[in-house]
Amino acid sequence: MKPPAADPTLLEKLVLANRILYRYGVVDGFGHVSARHNASAGHFLLSRNMAPALVRRDDIVTFDFDGAALDAEGRRVYLERFIHAEIYRVRPDVQAVVHSHSPSVIPFGVTGQMLRPVFHMSGFLGEGSALFEIRDVAGDTDMLISSSVLGVALATSLGSRSTVLMRGHGSTTVGASLEQAVYRALYAEVNARLQMQAKSLGEVTYLNTQEAAKAAAINDTQLPRVWELWRQEIGPI
Amino acid sequence: MKPPAADPTLLEKLVLANRILYRYGVVDGFGHVSARHNASAGHFLLSRNMAPALVRRDDIVTFDFDGAALDAEGRRVYLERFIHAEIYRVRPDVQAVVHSHSPSVIPFGVTGQMLRPVFHMSGFLGEGSALFEIRDVAGDTDMLISSSVLGVALATSLGSRSTVLMRGHGSTTVGASLEQAVYRALYAEVNARLQMQAKSLGEVTYLNTQEAAKAAAINDTQLPRVWELWRQEIGPI
Amino acid sequence: MKPPAADPTLLEKLVLANRILYRYGVVDGFGHVSARHNASAGHFLLSRNMAPALVRRDDIVTFDFDGAALDAEGRRVYLERFIHAEIYRVRPDVQAVVHSHSPSVIPFGVTGQMLRPVFHMSGFLGEGSALFEIRDVAGDTDMLISSSVLGVALATSLGSRSTVLMRGHGSTTVGASLEQAVYRALYAEVNARLQMQAKSLGEVTYLNTQEAAKAAAINDTQLPRVWELWRQEIGPI
Amino acid sequence: MKPPAADPTLLEKLVLANRILYRYGVVDGFGHVSARHNASAGHFLLSRNMAPALVRRDDIVTFDFDGAALDAEGRRVYLERFIHAEIYRVRPDVQAVVHSHSPSVIPFGVTGQMLRPVFHMSGFLGEGSALFEIRDVAGDTDMLISSSVLGVALATSLGSRSTVLMRGHGSTTVGASLEQAVYRALYAEVNARLQMQAKSLGEVTYLNTQEAAKAAAINDTQLPRVWELWRQEIGPI
């Protein structure tokens, strides 16, 4: 089945998102970022199975919410496309999803600690991060979200939050736009590093719920500033 | 109103300051640096609202101490220009101001720890850093210094010191020249990292007040050495 | 004695392996990576004595399992070629060996801590790392594996595991291919850093044996993805 | 007075040493490296007052052991040339000296902890680092070694060791050649970072005196390998 054509600007942003996340160390050879299809309900856009740093427009594949590729044409797809699919299914507010093994975030997931907003840049963590323990739903696995069933379980853990930690694996961050999802994934990593350091110094005063909500709202108005920087740093794609 | 023309050398230094602070990780897509206007009392120079790494001469706007832009010509300005404005108003010794989310400094602000000079490069921290708690003056906010009232409160916290930590936000550092302000912002970051590490090793002998004052004075005579390095690293602007 | 010609593709991969390990900080001016000879039982391929970052095809020398070079033609060889030789002798499953002073791994060896898999990327650590204490077999030495006797002792410590820590020295990681050995050496470093950080945060839930084995198996199917990234990052050799 | 001409190869190495130390973060805009004059007893070679990264052959000045420049021709010289002068005066085995604010080393000096060899690469630390407390000899100062008297005191603290920590300032490392001094300064930094991390994990088994001495001896035979790497990384000077 031929998928509807996606907005070229969205495709370009998705390629940029892959490159930015690599440049800033949120993803390495692994991890992926997707965007909800702009012109077709029930579909999303995600690269074929490859390193994010190398993704080009032609590598973007269209998937439905069961994780089926519409136009893979024999190319391998990510084992964990179900992370994206099941979140899009239940979170109509979500337009973009980043799954990564962002390093500073890992220690929180494996110790059951919650990410909390150390500074205004991470106001989106105001409700704290959610925690997904795959053992609770599937016993001893390969840790991957490789089925719709596991995707549903992860999306349930995420709930209405921005970020879910996946014990022994990584994390997933969502946004109302690609810009916001990339911003959140990057500052979740920054916040995690700061939170570890702050905890080693003494008792931490986190942003409270009101501060976090207000900071998140005002920071969203500044997204074009940082996206322009990232776009210029990546250069032509 | 047409502002008086600023010294082209000062404008060039201000552009360099933006680039240097980015290159050394003091600012990222956010943060800003300003200089007091050389030819017009009551005015200062600050980029329009954009990522510091991308600032060019034409992006510099003139502001008065109420935070009003004289020549923005419709361009967006930084929400937090009041940080700069209110410090210039009450600190005639200050010729340049850096506001950043310099990462290693954040953990000190959120745990109420004071930056103290670990080594002679940070003699300017001899009196310790000040601490600004926005909750004390404005309750639950978006954490930003987005008004003259908040700017006055921050400047009051800063007092006669070189650096004020802003809980849950970042820090602000001042200098008697752009070179000195950039130097201080960069070595506040270095000092913070060293101070965290030293505290994990044992009891720290900081520079005492006399040592700090003498070290700061002699180091100021070496500013041209390091500014020349930074200028060459940035290249033509 | 003229050694049999090795597969040019294998030689190219070995040069790439040297460069990749340097680019990612697993080796610095020291450390080495080898591959079992594809066409001659009892032989392996390893650079002459030089910095890994500079290795080219012509620098690859063939060795036998006693550490004798077949085609060094007067060029200096690594003092520690016996690490590779004795592991190939007793581990027929091993096709490639990385010896390094990978920084984050060192603290584990010198404190007798075991590397354990913090996340699925390091499922190959499911049995934990082995620990080699050279004092136990040879008293006070220069710490180097500079003889067959010491090589045998190290290979014995390694046993059937993927990684052996060498107290006061570094570590050695093995794989069923060059791609796998490089992957493991790199993610042993990543895992070590994460494990240190996680331990500072609280009690760590490691992958259990089943999870680790399953994760290792599925990750091996993704090696071409990351190798392609690394190959493109290195560029022409 | 016209100084005797120094060996051009030595001058080239000294320029390289400046660049290498900057590239690897041992020095930043500050710090300096010198070499004993090859053809004139009582003299040493050191750059004029400038950032190490920018040093070229023409910037090298000849000094006597009282810190007097023979050919500065009006150019500013380093305030702390007395570090070098007084060490050369009392340590005939020393051919090169590095003074830096190498970051990971600072926390040891300010907490009175001794650098000890975590791994064989830092066997030169087998006797541990010395510690210089300027307050003990001169009270409250600007922390700089800005006179022969202070240079003598520092050289006395150093004694026969390879490295002296300077509380609240930095450290100084010596070698029997430029290659060795650069190697030691760089691996003192690496060792310091590893030592901090290891101490956070548990009780550390350091190299004992015998191991350290043997490791240092064998590693010295490998200096050309790593110097060749560094030389190629710097490129033409």
Coordinates of C-alpha atoms in Angstrom, one line a residue, chain B residues 47-223:
Chain B
S47 CA 22.2 40.7 21.1
R48 CA 18.7 40.3 19.8
N49 CA 17.0 37.1 20.9
M50 CA 19.1 34.3 19.3
A51 CA 21.6 31.6 20.0
P52 CA 24.9 33.2 21.2
A53 CA 26.9 31.0 18.7
L54 CA 25.2 32.7 15.8
V55 CA 25.5 36.4 16.9
R56 CA 27.0 38.9 14.4
R57 CA 27.6 42.6 14.6
D58 CA 24.2 43.5 13.1
D59 CA 22.4 41.5 15.8
I60 CA 23.6 43.8 18.6
V61 CA 20.8 46.0 20.0
T62 CA 21.1 49.0 22.3
F63 CA 19.0 48.9 25.5
D64 CA 18.3 51.4 28.3
F65 CA 18.2 50.4 31.9
D66 CA 14.5 49.9 31.9
G67 CA 15.1 47.1 29.4
A68 CA 13.6 49.0 26.4
A69 CA 15.3 48.4 23.1
L70 CA 16.3 51.5 21.1
D71 CA 16.9 49.9 17.8
A72 CA 15.4 46.4 17.8
E73 CA 13.3 47.3 14.7
G74 CA 10.8 44.6 15.4
R75 CA 13.3 41.9 16.2
R76 CA 12.6 39.7 19.3
V77 CA 14.7 40.6 22.3
Y78 CA 15.8 38.4 25.3
L79 CA 13.1 38.0 28.0
E80 CA 15.8 38.4 30.6
R81 CA 17.5 41.7 29.5
F82 CA 16.5 43.0 32.9
I83 CA 19.4 41.0 34.4
H84 CA 21.8 43.2 32.6
A85 CA 19.9 46.4 32.9
E86 CA 19.5 46.4 36.7
I87 CA 23.1 45.4 37.3
Y88 CA 24.4 48.2 35.1
R89 CA 22.2 50.6 37.0
V90 CA 23.6 49.9 40.4
R91 CA 27.1 48.7 39.7
P92 CA 29.1 51.5 38.0
D93 CA 32.2 49.3 38.2
V94 CA 30.6 46.7 35.9
Q95 CA 31.3 47.0 32.2
A96 CA 30.1 43.5 31.1
V97 CA 27.6 40.9 32.3
V98 CA 27.3 37.2 31.4
H99 CA 24.1 35.2 32.2
S100 CA 24.4 31.5 31.6
H101 CA 23.2 28.0 32.6
S102 CA 26.9 27.0 32.9
P103 CA 26.4 23.3 33.8
S104 CA 28.8 22.7 36.7
V105 CA 27.5 25.8 38.5
I106 CA 23.9 24.6 38.6
P107 CA 24.4 22.0 41.3
F108 CA 25.7 24.6 43.7
G109 CA 22.7 26.9 43.3
V110 CA 20.2 24.1 43.8
T111 CA 21.9 22.9 47.0
G112 CA 22.6 26.3 48.4
Q113 CA 26.4 25.7 48.3
M114 CA 28.7 28.6 47.8
L115 CA 31.3 28.7 45.0
R116 CA 34.6 29.3 46.6
P117 CA 38.1 29.6 45.0
V118 CA 39.7 26.2 44.6
F119 CA 42.7 27.7 42.8
H120 CA 44.2 31.1 41.9
M121 CA 42.4 31.2 38.5
S122 CA 39.2 31.9 40.4
G123 CA 40.4 34.4 42.9
F124 CA 37.4 36.5 41.8
L125 CA 35.4 34.1 43.9
G126 CA 37.2 35.2 47.0
E127 CA 34.1 36.6 48.7
G128 CA 32.2 33.5 47.5
S129 CA 29.2 33.5 45.2
A130 CA 25.9 35.1 46.1
L131 CA 22.7 33.1 46.0
F132 CA 19.4 34.3 44.5
E133 CA 16.2 32.5 45.4
I134 CA 13.4 33.8 43.2
R135 CA 10.7 32.2 45.4
D136 CA 11.7 34.6 48.2
V137 CA 10.7 37.6 46.1
A138 CA 8.1 36.4 43.7
G139 CA 6.7 33.0 44.8
D140 CA 6.2 30.4 42.2
T141 CA 7.4 31.8 38.9
D142 CA 8.7 30.6 35.5
M143 CA 12.2 31.3 37.0
L144 CA 13.0 34.0 34.5
I145 CA 14.2 37.5 35.3
S146 CA 11.6 39.0 33.0
S147 CA 10.9 42.3 34.7
S148 CA 12.7 45.3 36.2
V149 CA 11.4 44.3 39.6
L150 CA 13.0 40.9 39.4
G151 CA 16.2 42.4 37.9
V152 CA 16.4 44.7 40.9
A153 CA 16.0 41.7 43.3
L154 CA 18.8 39.8 41.5
A155 CA 21.1 42.8 41.5
T156 CA 20.5 43.2 45.2
S157 CA 21.5 39.6 45.8
L158 CA 24.6 40.0 43.7
G159 CA 25.6 43.0 45.8
S160 CA 29.3 43.8 45.3
R161 CA 30.3 40.2 44.3
S162 CA 31.4 38.9 41.0
T163 CA 28.9 36.0 40.7
V164 CA 25.4 35.2 41.8
L165 CA 23.9 31.8 41.6
M166 CA 20.2 31.6 40.6
R167 CA 18.5 28.6 42.2
G168 CA 16.9 26.4 39.6
H169 CA 18.1 28.5 36.7
G170 CA 21.8 29.4 36.3
S171 CA 24.1 32.2 37.3
T172 CA 25.3 35.6 36.4
T173 CA 28.8 36.9 36.4
V174 CA 30.1 40.5 36.0
G175 CA 33.4 42.1 35.1
A176 CA 35.2 45.3 34.6
S177 CA 35.6 44.5 30.9
L178 CA 34.2 42.0 28.5
E179 CA 37.5 40.1 28.7
Q180 CA 37.2 39.9 32.5
A181 CA 33.6 38.9 32.5
V182 CA 34.2 36.1 29.9
Y183 CA 37.2 34.9 31.9
R184 CA 35.2 34.9 35.1
A185 CA 32.2 33.1 33.6
L186 CA 34.5 30.4 32.1
Y187 CA 36.6 29.9 35.3
A188 CA 33.5 29.9 37.5
E189 CA 32.5 26.8 35.5
V190 CA 36.0 25.3 35.8
N191 CA 36.1 26.1 39.5
A192 CA 32.7 24.5 40.1
R193 CA 33.7 21.3 38.6
L194 CA 37.0 21.2 40.6
Q195 CA 35.1 22.1 43.8
M196 CA 32.7 19.2 43.3
Q197 CA 35.6 16.8 42.7
A198 CA 37.6 18.2 45.6
K199 CA 34.7 17.9 48.0
S200 CA 34.4 14.2 47.1
L201 CA 38.1 13.7 48.0
G202 CA 38.2 15.3 51.4
E203 CA 38.3 18.6 53.3
V204 CA 39.2 21.4 50.9
T205 CA 41.6 24.2 51.6
Y206 CA 40.2 27.1 49.6
L207 CA 42.1 30.3 48.9
N208 CA 41.7 32.6 51.8
T209 CA 40.5 36.2 51.3
Q210 CA 44.0 37.6 51.0
E211 CA 45.2 35.0 48.6
A212 CA 42.1 35.3 46.5
A213 CA 42.4 39.1 46.2
K214 CA 46.0 39.0 45.3
A215 CA 45.5 36.2 42.8
A216 CA 42.6 38.0 41.2
A217 CA 44.7 41.1 40.8
I218 CA 47.7 39.4 39.2
N219 CA 45.6 37.3 36.9
D220 CA 43.9 40.3 35.5
T221 CA 47.2 41.4 34.1
Q222 CA 47.3 38.1 32.1
L223 CA 43.9 38.6 30.4

